[in-house]
């Protein structure tokens, strides 16, 4: 039988995102509460300022471009405290927001603009060249490019969003209400391992549901007493707002719960530590590479991070070794959560009090969901046995845009989403994720989860970072695990050091998990902005290495 959530069911209001955030009767904080803070410029938005700016921007969209329900606005920018006003202004006007990675090339951005059918694009001045070229390629006229942030176009050719917000004669426009279960709030693009990214269609109900589900999981903790300085909980945000993790857990949760969000445009370790110290940050959503840096980097010791009550890690598996390493060094508890773009995103989180009791678990199932682990032949596996996780709930996406075939593969007829993640649950309802279905290494019929080996290897004193992939060994006619290691103290390590790491790992794992592919030293592990290891790039590197080796023979 599928697992039910241990939380009591929650009521999900039949409203769109705007109504949920700005027309509620139970907001527990005042209009002048500062919600979004830029620590570099000290610019900020209160709740009232966000609401008014968003409504004015929405009116401007309608007045300037006759914005219609279902029109798509693309967002191509690093984190910015103007992003919430743009997001909900788009919703006020009945639009759909489609955030894009600011690291995209012209062609990558143009693909998303075309695929989503974007009618306009919002960016920042330093990104205008790429944005303009991609807009031209996808048929968006120059006068539909908008900039946000502190910089203005010195030539005055590109509108700043404040000019759209301040268009006169817009009082006659009214908010376009969305149908929560049918109308899209966001089109986020998931990176897949092959081919173009897929447009994930998230409805207003998906987002409203997940904010409330997440709130239930953090209930009684976030929004505590009043914080160390009387201002309540403060969250430090560096996770990208173009990713669903940042969109829901940071932008939406902070406004709904009245938490101040200190916004970094990108991650910088020293600034991260400095802002925790200066702003008395109490909570941060992080990813495993950041946990690794906090547990090992010398610069961390310069700062007082004692205001942090808890961190929550997501986006990639967090291992026992990293949790213990961080806590031993800084005494900061860290729990884990789990989710996907297709689930809006959060489906599981560890209860605060369980962070050190169930290390390695992604937590328990949040309310209003059911889940089950399935075998490759489509049968549910018993508790304790490994399978692919399937999830059902109001947070599960509507489907992939313009891709009925992939949608049919991902969603079952009875509404379960096949996550592609492998794991198991224990008898007490704690869920574990061990790896991706497509990333498991198959050694002579045995499954080897790369994340498990990585979790062990990061505890080695000579390892600063590591990624494990499977490479095909012709002599053994099977895949074998190989580790790519960023060594402590920099490059220049040789066979002796590599062999020592291999032996150290092999003494700690079952025979089929041994590093039969050896160790290779590298300067850095390729990762996405959300912290996921880009194994496909390492596989290309491995193929090139093996080709060069054969050429020498």
Coordinates of C-alpha atoms in Angstrom, one line a residue:
X1 CA 0.0 0.0 0.0
X2 CA 1.3 3.5 -0.8
X3 CA 2.5 5.5 2.2
X4 CA 0.4 8.3 3.6
X5 CA 1.8 11.4 5.2
X6 CA 2.1 11.4 8.9
X7 CA 0.9 15.0 9.0
X8 CA -2.8 15.8 9.3
X9 CA -4.3 16.9 6.0
X10 CA -4.3 20.6 5.3
X11 CA -7.0 22.7 3.7
X12 CA -5.9 24.2 0.4
X13 CA -7.8 27.4 -0.5
X14 CA -9.4 27.6 -3.9
X15 CA -7.4 30.7 -4.9
X16 CA -4.6 31.7 -7.2
X17 CA -1.2 32.8 -6.0
X18 CA -2.1 36.5 -5.8
X19 CA -5.2 35.9 -3.8
X20 CA -3.3 33.5 -1.5
X21 CA -0.6 36.0 -0.7
X22 CA -2.3 39.3 -0.9
X23 CA -6.0 38.8 -0.1
X24 CA -5.7 36.6 2.9
X25 CA -7.4 37.5 6.2
X26 CA -4.9 35.8 8.5
X27 CA -1.5 37.5 7.8
X28 CA 0.4 37.4 11.1
X29 CA 2.6 40.5 10.5
X30 CA 2.1 44.2 9.5
X31 CA 2.3 46.0 6.2
X32 CA 5.6 47.6 7.0
X33 CA 7.5 44.4 7.8
X34 CA 10.7 44.3 5.6
X35 CA 10.6 41.1 3.7
X36 CA 13.3 41.4 1.0
X37 CA 16.6 43.0 1.8
X38 CA 19.6 43.6 -0.5
X39 CA 22.7 43.4 1.8
X40 CA 25.0 45.0 -0.8
X41 CA 22.9 48.2 -1.4
X42 CA 20.6 48.1 1.7
X43 CA 17.6 48.5 -0.7
X44 CA 14.6 46.7 0.6
X45 CA 10.9 45.9 0.1
X46 CA 8.2 45.8 2.8
X47 CA 5.1 43.6 2.3
X48 CA 3.1 46.7 1.3
X49 CA 5.8 47.9 -1.2
X50 CA 5.9 44.4 -2.8
X51 CA 2.2 44.3 -3.2
X52 CA 1.9 47.8 -4.6
X53 CA 4.9 47.5 -6.9
X54 CA 3.5 44.2 -8.2
X55 CA 0.0 45.5 -8.9
X56 CA 1.4 48.6 -10.6
X57 CA 3.7 46.5 -12.8
X58 CA 0.7 44.3 -13.7
X59 CA -1.3 47.3 -14.6
X60 CA 1.6 48.6 -16.7
X61 CA 1.8 45.3 -18.6
X62 CA -1.9 45.5 -19.5
X63 CA -1.7 49.2 -20.5
X64 CA 1.5 48.9 -22.5
X65 CA 1.1 45.6 -24.3
X66 CA -2.5 44.6 -23.8
X67 CA -1.3 41.7 -21.6
X68 CA -3.7 38.7 -21.8
X69 CA -4.4 35.8 -19.6
X70 CA -1.8 33.1 -20.3
X71 CA 0.8 35.4 -21.8
X72 CA 4.4 34.3 -20.8
X73 CA 6.9 36.7 -19.3
X74 CA 10.5 35.4 -19.3
X75 CA 12.9 36.3 -16.5
X76 CA 16.6 36.2 -17.3
X77 CA 18.5 37.5 -14.3
X78 CA 20.5 36.6 -11.2
X79 CA 18.7 37.0 -7.8
X80 CA 17.3 40.4 -7.3
X81 CA 14.9 41.9 -4.7
X82 CA 12.9 43.2 -7.7
X83 CA 12.1 39.7 -8.7
X84 CA 9.1 39.2 -6.4
X85 CA 7.3 42.3 -7.7
X86 CA 7.9 41.2 -11.3
X87 CA 6.7 37.7 -10.5
X88 CA 3.4 38.7 -8.9
X89 CA 2.9 41.6 -11.2
X90 CA 2.9 39.1 -14.0
X91 CA 0.4 37.0 -12.1
X92 CA -1.8 40.1 -11.4
X93 CA -2.1 40.6 -15.1
X94 CA -3.0 36.9 -15.7
X95 CA 0.4 36.0 -17.0
X96 CA 2.8 33.0 -16.6
X97 CA 6.4 33.6 -15.4
X98 CA 9.1 31.5 -17.0
X99 CA 12.5 32.0 -15.3
X100 CA 15.7 31.2 -17.2
X101 CA 19.2 30.5 -16.0
X102 CA 21.3 33.7 -16.3
X103 CA 24.2 31.5 -17.3
X104 CA 22.5 30.5 -20.5
X105 CA 24.0 31.3 -23.9
X106 CA 22.1 33.1 -26.6
X107 CA 21.0 29.8 -28.2
X108 CA 20.0 28.2 -24.8
X109 CA 17.9 31.3 -23.9
X110 CA 16.4 31.5 -27.4
X111 CA 15.2 27.9 -27.1
X112 CA 13.4 28.6 -23.8
X113 CA 11.9 31.9 -25.2
X114 CA 10.6 30.1 -28.3
X115 CA 9.4 26.9 -26.5
X116 CA 7.5 28.9 -23.8
X117 CA 6.1 31.4 -26.3
X118 CA 7.4 34.3 -24.2
X119 CA 5.9 37.7 -25.1
X120 CA 8.5 39.8 -23.3
X121 CA 11.7 39.3 -21.3
X122 CA 13.0 40.9 -18.0
X123 CA 16.8 41.0 -17.4
X124 CA 19.5 43.2 -15.8
X125 CA 21.8 45.6 -17.7
X126 CA 24.9 43.4 -17.6
X127 CA 22.9 40.6 -19.3
X128 CA 21.3 42.8 -22.0
X129 CA 23.4 41.7 -24.9
X130 CA 22.6 38.0 -24.6
X131 CA 18.9 38.8 -23.8
X132 CA 18.6 41.1 -26.8
X133 CA 20.2 38.5 -29.2
X134 CA 18.0 35.7 -27.9
X135 CA 14.9 37.9 -28.1
X136 CA 15.7 38.7 -31.7
X137 CA 16.2 35.0 -32.5
X138 CA 12.8 34.2 -30.9
X139 CA 10.8 37.0 -32.4
X140 CA 10.5 39.2 -29.3
X141 CA 10.8 42.9 -30.3
X142 CA 13.4 45.2 -28.7
X143 CA 10.7 47.3 -27.0
X144 CA 9.6 44.2 -25.0
X145 CA 12.9 43.9 -23.1
X146 CA 12.7 45.2 -19.5
X147 CA 15.5 45.7 -17.0
X148 CA 15.4 45.5 -13.2
X149 CA 18.0 46.1 -10.5
X150 CA 20.0 49.2 -9.7
X151 CA 21.4 50.0 -13.1
X152 CA 19.6 51.9 -15.9
X153 CA 20.3 51.9 -19.6
X154 CA 22.4 55.0 -20.1
X155 CA 21.0 55.4 -23.6
X156 CA 17.4 55.2 -22.4
X157 CA 16.5 52.6 -25.0
X158 CA 15.6 49.8 -22.7
X159 CA 12.8 50.4 -20.2
X160 CA 13.4 49.9 -16.5
X161 CA 10.5 48.2 -14.8
X162 CA 9.8 51.2 -12.7
X163 CA 8.8 53.1 -15.8
X164 CA 6.3 50.4 -16.6
X165 CA 5.1 50.5 -13.0
X166 CA 4.6 54.2 -13.1
X167 CA 2.6 54.5 -16.4
X168 CA -0.3 56.9 -15.9
X169 CA -3.9 56.2 -16.6
X170 CA -3.8 52.6 -15.4
X171 CA -6.4 52.9 -12.6
X172 CA -9.1 51.4 -14.8
X173 CA -7.3 48.0 -15.1
X174 CA -8.5 45.1 -12.9
X175 CA -6.7 42.0 -11.8
X176 CA -7.1 39.0 -14.0
X177 CA -8.0 36.0 -11.7
X178 CA -6.6 32.6 -12.6
X179 CA -8.3 29.2 -12.2
X180 CA -6.1 27.6 -9.6
X181 CA -6.2 24.0 -10.9
X182 CA -6.0 24.8 -14.6
X183 CA -4.0 28.0 -15.1
X184 CA -0.2 28.0 -15.0
X185 CA 1.7 30.2 -12.6
X186 CA 5.2 29.1 -13.7
X187 CA 6.9 27.5 -16.6
X188 CA 10.2 26.3 -15.1
X189 CA 12.7 24.4 -17.2
X190 CA 14.3 21.2 -15.9
X191 CA 17.7 20.4 -17.1
X192 CA 17.4 16.6 -18.1
X193 CA 20.4 14.5 -18.8
X194 CA 19.9 14.5 -22.5
X195 CA 18.4 16.8 -25.1
X196 CA 16.8 20.2 -24.5
X197 CA 15.4 21.2 -21.1
X198 CA 11.7 20.4 -20.6
X199 CA 9.1 23.1 -19.7
X200 CA 7.5 22.0 -16.4
X201 CA 3.9 23.4 -16.1
X202 CA 3.1 24.4 -12.6
X203 CA -0.4 25.6 -11.8
X204 CA -1.4 28.2 -9.2
X205 CA -2.8 25.3 -7.1
X206 CA 0.6 23.5 -7.3
X207 CA 2.4 26.5 -5.8
X208 CA -0.3 27.4 -3.2
X209 CA -0.3 23.8 -2.1
X210 CA 3.4 23.5 -1.7
X211 CA 3.8 26.7 0.3
X212 CA 1.3 25.4 2.8
X213 CA 2.8 21.9 2.8
X214 CA 6.2 23.4 3.5
X215 CA 4.8 25.6 6.2
X216 CA 3.2 22.5 7.8
X217 CA 6.7 20.8 7.8
X218 CA 8.3 23.8 9.4
X219 CA 5.4 24.7 11.7
X220 CA 6.3 25.9 15.1
X221 CA 9.9 26.6 14.1
X222 CA 10.1 29.3 11.4
X223 CA 8.4 32.4 12.7
X224 CA 9.6 31.5 16.2
X225 CA 9.3 33.9 19.2
X226 CA 10.9 36.9 17.7
X227 CA 14.5 36.0 16.9
X228 CA 17.7 37.0 18.6
X229 CA 17.2 40.7 17.9
X230 CA 13.4 41.0 18.1
X231 CA 12.9 40.9 14.3
X232 CA 11.9 37.3 13.8
X233 CA 13.5 34.7 11.7
X234 CA 15.8 35.8 8.9
X235 CA 16.7 33.6 5.9
X236 CA 19.8 34.1 3.8
X237 CA 19.0 33.5 0.1
X238 CA 21.6 32.6 -2.5
X239 CA 19.8 29.7 -4.2
X240 CA 18.8 30.9 -7.6
X241 CA 15.3 32.3 -8.0
X242 CA 15.1 30.9 -11.5
X243 CA 15.0 27.4 -9.9
X244 CA 11.9 26.1 -8.3
X245 CA 13.7 25.5 -4.9
X246 CA 14.4 29.3 -4.7
X247 CA 11.0 30.3 -6.1
X248 CA 8.9 28.4 -3.6
X249 CA 11.0 27.9 -0.5
X250 CA 12.5 31.4 -0.6
X251 CA 10.4 34.0 -2.4
X252 CA 6.9 32.6 -1.7
X253 CA 7.5 31.1 1.8
X254 CA 9.2 34.3 3.1
X255 CA 6.2 36.5 2.1
X256 CA 3.6 34.1 3.3
X257 CA 5.3 33.5 6.7
X258 CA 6.6 37.0 7.3
X259 CA 10.3 36.0 7.2
X260 CA 13.0 38.5 6.2
X261 CA 14.9 37.3 3.1
X262 CA 18.4 38.6 2.8
X263 CA 19.1 38.2 -1.0
X264 CA 22.5 37.4 -2.5
X265 CA 22.7 37.5 -6.4
X266 CA 25.0 34.5 -6.3
X267 CA 26.9 32.5 -3.8
X268 CA 30.1 33.8 -2.3
X269 CA 31.5 32.0 0.7
X270 CA 33.0 35.0 2.6
X271 CA 29.9 37.2 1.9
X272 CA 27.7 34.3 3.0
X273 CA 29.5 34.1 6.3
X274 CA 29.6 37.9 6.8
X275 CA 25.9 38.3 6.2
X276 CA 25.0 35.6 8.7
X277 CA 27.1 37.4 11.2
X278 CA 26.0 41.0 10.4
X279 CA 22.3 40.3 9.9
X280 CA 22.0 37.6 12.6
X281 CA 20.6 35.1 10.1
X282 CA 18.7 32.2 11.7
X283 CA 18.0 29.8 8.8
X284 CA 19.4 29.1 5.4
X285 CA 18.5 26.7 2.6
X286 CA 21.7 25.3 1.2
X287 CA 23.0 22.6 -1.2
X288 CA 25.7 20.0 -0.4
X289 CA 28.6 21.8 -2.1
X290 CA 28.0 24.7 0.3
X291 CA 27.9 22.4 3.3
X292 CA 31.2 20.9 2.1
X293 CA 32.8 24.4 2.0
X294 CA 31.4 25.4 5.4
X295 CA 32.9 22.2 6.9
X296 CA 36.3 22.6 5.4
X297 CA 37.2 26.1 4.2
X298 CA 39.5 28.1 6.5
X299 CA 37.8 31.5 5.8
X300 CA 34.7 30.3 7.7
X301 CA 36.6 30.5 11.0
X302 CA 36.8 34.3 10.7
X303 CA 33.0 34.7 11.3
X304 CA 30.5 34.2 14.0
X305 CA 27.7 32.0 12.6
X306 CA 26.1 31.2 16.0
X307 CA 22.8 32.9 15.2
X308 CA 22.0 30.0 12.7
X309 CA 19.4 27.7 14.3
X310 CA 19.2 25.3 11.4
X311 CA 20.1 24.8 7.8
X312 CA 18.2 22.7 5.3
X313 CA 19.9 21.0 2.4
X314 CA 18.3 20.0 -0.8
X315 CA 18.8 19.6 -4.6
X316 CA 21.3 16.7 -4.2
X317 CA 21.9 13.9 -1.6
X318 CA 23.4 15.0 1.7
X319 CA 25.5 12.4 3.3
X320 CA 26.0 11.5 7.0
X321 CA 29.7 12.4 6.7
X322 CA 28.9 16.0 5.6
X323 CA 26.2 16.5 8.3
X324 CA 28.6 15.3 11.1
X325 CA 31.6 17.3 9.7
X326 CA 29.6 20.5 9.6
X327 CA 28.2 20.0 13.1
X328 CA 31.6 19.1 14.6
X329 CA 33.1 22.3 13.2
X330 CA 30.4 24.9 13.7
X331 CA 27.7 23.2 15.9
X332 CA 25.1 24.0 13.2
X333 CA 22.4 21.4 12.9
X334 CA 21.5 20.6 9.3
X335 CA 18.5 18.7 8.1
X336 CA 17.6 17.5 4.7
X337 CA 14.6 18.0 2.4
X338 CA 13.6 16.6 -1.0
X339 CA 11.7 17.7 -4.0
X340 CA 11.7 18.2 -7.7
X341 CA 10.7 20.9 -10.2
X342 CA 7.7 18.6 -11.1
X343 CA 6.5 18.7 -7.4
X344 CA 6.7 22.4 -6.9
X345 CA 9.2 21.4 -5.3
X346 CA 9.1 20.1 -1.7
X347 CA 7.7 16.7 -1.0
X348 CA 9.7 15.6 2.1
X349 CA 11.6 17.3 4.9
X350 CA 13.2 16.1 8.1
X351 CA 11.5 17.4 11.2
X352 CA 13.8 19.8 13.1
X353 CA 14.0 17.6 16.1
X354 CA 15.0 14.6 14.0
X355 CA 18.0 16.1 12.3
X356 CA 20.5 14.0 14.2
X357 CA 18.3 10.9 14.6
X358 CA 17.8 10.1 11.0
X359 CA 20.9 11.5 9.3
X360 CA 20.8 10.6 5.6
X361 CA 17.0 10.6 5.4
X362 CA 15.3 13.2 3.3
X363 CA 12.6 13.3 5.9
X364 CA 8.9 12.3 6.1
X365 CA 6.2 12.9 3.5
X366 CA 4.6 16.3 3.8
X367 CA 0.8 16.5 4.1
X368 CA -1.8 15.8 1.3
X369 CA 0.5 13.3 -0.5
X370 CA 0.9 9.6 -1.0
X371 CA 4.1 7.9 -2.2
X372 CA 5.5 4.5 -3.0
X373 CA 8.7 2.9 -4.1
X374 CA 8.4 0.8 -7.3
X375 CA 10.4 -2.0 -8.9
X376 CA 11.5 -1.8 -12.5
X377 CA 8.6 -4.0 -13.5
X378 CA 6.1 -1.7 -12.0
X379 CA 5.4 -3.4 -8.7
X380 CA 5.4 -1.7 -5.3
X381 CA 8.4 -2.9 -3.1
X382 CA 8.1 -3.6 0.6
X383 CA 9.3 -1.2 3.3
X384 CA 13.1 -1.3 3.5
X385 CA 13.6 -2.4 -0.1
X386 CA 15.0 -0.2 -2.9
X387 CA 12.9 1.1 -5.7
X388 CA 12.0 4.2 -7.8
X389 CA 10.0 6.8 -5.8
X390 CA 6.5 7.7 -7.2
X391 CA 4.6 10.6 -5.6
X392 CA 1.0 11.8 -5.8
X393 CA -0.5 15.1 -4.5
X394 CA -1.8 18.6 -5.3
X395 CA 1.7 19.8 -5.8
X396 CA 2.4 17.4 -8.7
X397 CA 2.8 19.3 -12.0
X398 CA 0.3 19.4 -14.9
X399 CA 2.8 18.0 -17.5
X400 CA 5.6 19.0 -19.8
X401 CA 4.9 21.9 -22.2
X402 CA 4.5 20.8 -25.8
X403 CA 5.7 17.3 -24.9
X404 CA 2.8 14.8 -24.5
X405 CA 5.1 11.8 -24.9
X406 CA 7.3 12.8 -22.0
X407 CA 4.3 13.7 -19.9
X408 CA 2.8 10.3 -20.5
X409 CA 6.0 8.6 -19.4
X410 CA 6.3 10.7 -16.2
X411 CA 2.7 10.7 -15.0
X412 CA 0.6 7.5 -14.4
X413 CA -3.1 7.4 -15.2
X414 CA -4.0 7.6 -11.5
X415 CA -1.9 10.7 -11.0
X416 CA 1.5 9.4 -9.7
X417 CA 4.7 11.2 -10.8
X418 CA 7.6 8.9 -11.5
X419 CA 10.5 10.8 -9.9
X420 CA 13.4 8.9 -11.5
X421 CA 15.0 8.8 -8.0
X422 CA 15.9 5.6 -6.3
X423 CA 15.7 4.9 -2.6
X424 CA 13.6 3.3 0.2
X425 CA 11.7 4.0 3.3
X426 CA 12.1 2.6 6.8
X427 CA 9.5 1.3 9.1
X428 CA 9.0 4.6 10.8
X429 CA 8.1 6.5 7.6
X430 CA 11.5 8.1 7.0
X431 CA 12.4 8.3 3.3
X432 CA 15.8 7.8 1.8
X433 CA 17.1 8.8 -1.6
X434 CA 20.2 7.0 -2.7
X435 CA 20.6 8.1 -6.4
X436 CA 19.0 8.8 -9.7
X437 CA 17.8 5.8 -11.8
X438 CA 19.9 6.9 -14.7
X439 CA 23.0 7.5 -12.6
X440 CA 23.3 4.2 -10.9
X441 CA 26.5 2.3 -11.8
X442 CA 25.8 -1.3 -12.9
X443 CA 28.7 -3.4 -11.8
X444 CA 28.2 -7.1 -12.9
X445 CA 24.5 -6.8 -12.1
X446 CA 25.0 -5.0 -8.8
X447 CA 23.7 -1.4 -8.4
X448 CA 26.3 1.1 -7.1
X449 CA 25.0 4.5 -6.1
X450 CA 27.6 7.2 -6.8
X451 CA 26.3 9.5 -4.1
X452 CA 27.0 6.9 -1.5
X453 CA 30.7 6.6 -2.5
X454 CA 31.0 10.4 -2.7
X455 CA 29.6 10.8 0.8
X456 CA 32.3 8.5 2.2
X457 CA 35.1 10.0 0.1
X458 CA 34.5 13.6 1.3
X459 CA 35.4 12.5 4.8
X460 CA 39.0 11.7 3.6
X461 CA 41.3 14.5 4.8
X462 CA 43.0 14.8 1.3
X463 CA 39.6 15.2 -0.5
X464 CA 38.1 18.7 -0.9
X465 CA 35.4 17.6 -3.3
X466 CA 34.6 14.5 -5.3
X467 CA 32.3 13.0 -8.0
X468 CA 32.0 9.3 -8.9
X469 CA 30.9 8.0 -12.3
X470 CA 30.7 4.7 -14.0
X471 CA 33.1 3.9 -16.8
X472 CA 33.0 0.9 -19.0
X473 CA 35.8 -1.6 -18.5
X474 CA 36.3 -3.8 -21.6
X475 CA 38.4 -6.4 -19.8
X476 CA 35.7 -7.0 -17.2
X477 CA 32.8 -6.2 -19.6
X478 CA 31.1 -4.1 -17.0
X479 CA 30.9 -0.6 -15.6
X480 CA 33.2 0.2 -12.7
X481 CA 33.2 3.2 -10.4
X482 CA 35.8 5.9 -10.9
X483 CA 36.3 8.9 -8.6
X484 CA 37.2 12.4 -9.8
X485 CA 38.8 14.1 -6.8
X486 CA 39.6 17.8 -6.0
X487 CA 42.6 17.2 -3.7
X488 CA 43.3 19.3 -0.6
X489 CA 46.3 21.5 -1.2
X490 CA 45.8 21.7 -5.0
X491 CA 46.8 19.6 -7.9
X492 CA 50.1 17.8 -8.4
X493 CA 49.0 14.6 -6.7
X494 CA 50.3 11.4 -8.3
X495 CA 49.6 7.7 -8.4
X496 CA 50.7 7.1 -4.8
X497 CA 48.1 9.5 -3.4
X498 CA 45.4 8.1 -5.8
X499 CA 46.1 4.5 -4.8
X500 CA 46.0 5.5 -1.1
X501 CA 42.5 7.0 -1.6
X502 CA 41.3 3.9 -3.5
X503 CA 42.5 1.6 -0.7
X504 CA 41.0 3.8 2.0
X505 CA 37.5 3.7 0.2
X506 CA 37.7 0.0 -0.6
X507 CA 38.2 -0.9 3.0
X508 CA 34.9 0.8 3.9
X509 CA 32.5 -0.6 1.2
X510 CA 31.2 -3.9 -0.1
X511 CA 33.2 -5.6 -2.8
X512 CA 30.9 -4.5 -5.7
X513 CA 31.3 -0.8 -4.7
X514 CA 35.1 -0.7 -4.8
X515 CA 36.8 2.0 -6.9
X516 CA 37.9 -0.4 -9.7
X517 CA 38.1 2.6 -12.1
X518 CA 40.6 4.4 -9.9
X519 CA 41.0 8.0 -8.9
X520 CA 41.7 11.0 -11.2
X521 CA 42.6 14.4 -9.8
X522 CA 40.9 17.5 -11.1
X523 CA 40.8 21.2 -10.3
X524 CA 37.0 21.3 -9.9
X525 CA 33.9 19.2 -10.1
X526 CA 31.4 20.4 -12.7
X527 CA 28.1 21.3 -11.1
X528 CA 24.9 23.0 -12.0
X529 CA 23.9 26.2 -10.1
X530 CA 21.7 24.2 -7.8
X531 CA 24.7 22.0 -6.8
X532 CA 24.0 18.9 -8.8
X533 CA 27.1 17.2 -10.2
X534 CA 27.1 17.3 -14.0
X535 CA 28.2 13.7 -14.5
X536 CA 27.7 13.8 -18.2
X537 CA 30.6 16.2 -18.5
X538 CA 32.8 13.9 -16.4
X539 CA 31.8 11.0 -18.7
X540 CA 32.9 13.0 -21.7
X541 CA 36.2 13.7 -19.9
X542 CA 36.6 10.0 -19.0
X543 CA 36.0 9.0 -22.7
X544 CA 38.7 11.5 -23.8
X545 CA 41.1 10.2 -21.2
X546 CA 40.6 6.6 -22.3
X547 CA 40.9 7.5 -26.0
X548 CA 44.2 9.3 -25.3
X549 CA 45.5 6.3 -23.3
X550 CA 44.7 3.9 -26.2
X551 CA 46.4 6.2 -28.7
X552 CA 49.6 5.9 -26.7
X553 CA 49.6 2.1 -26.7

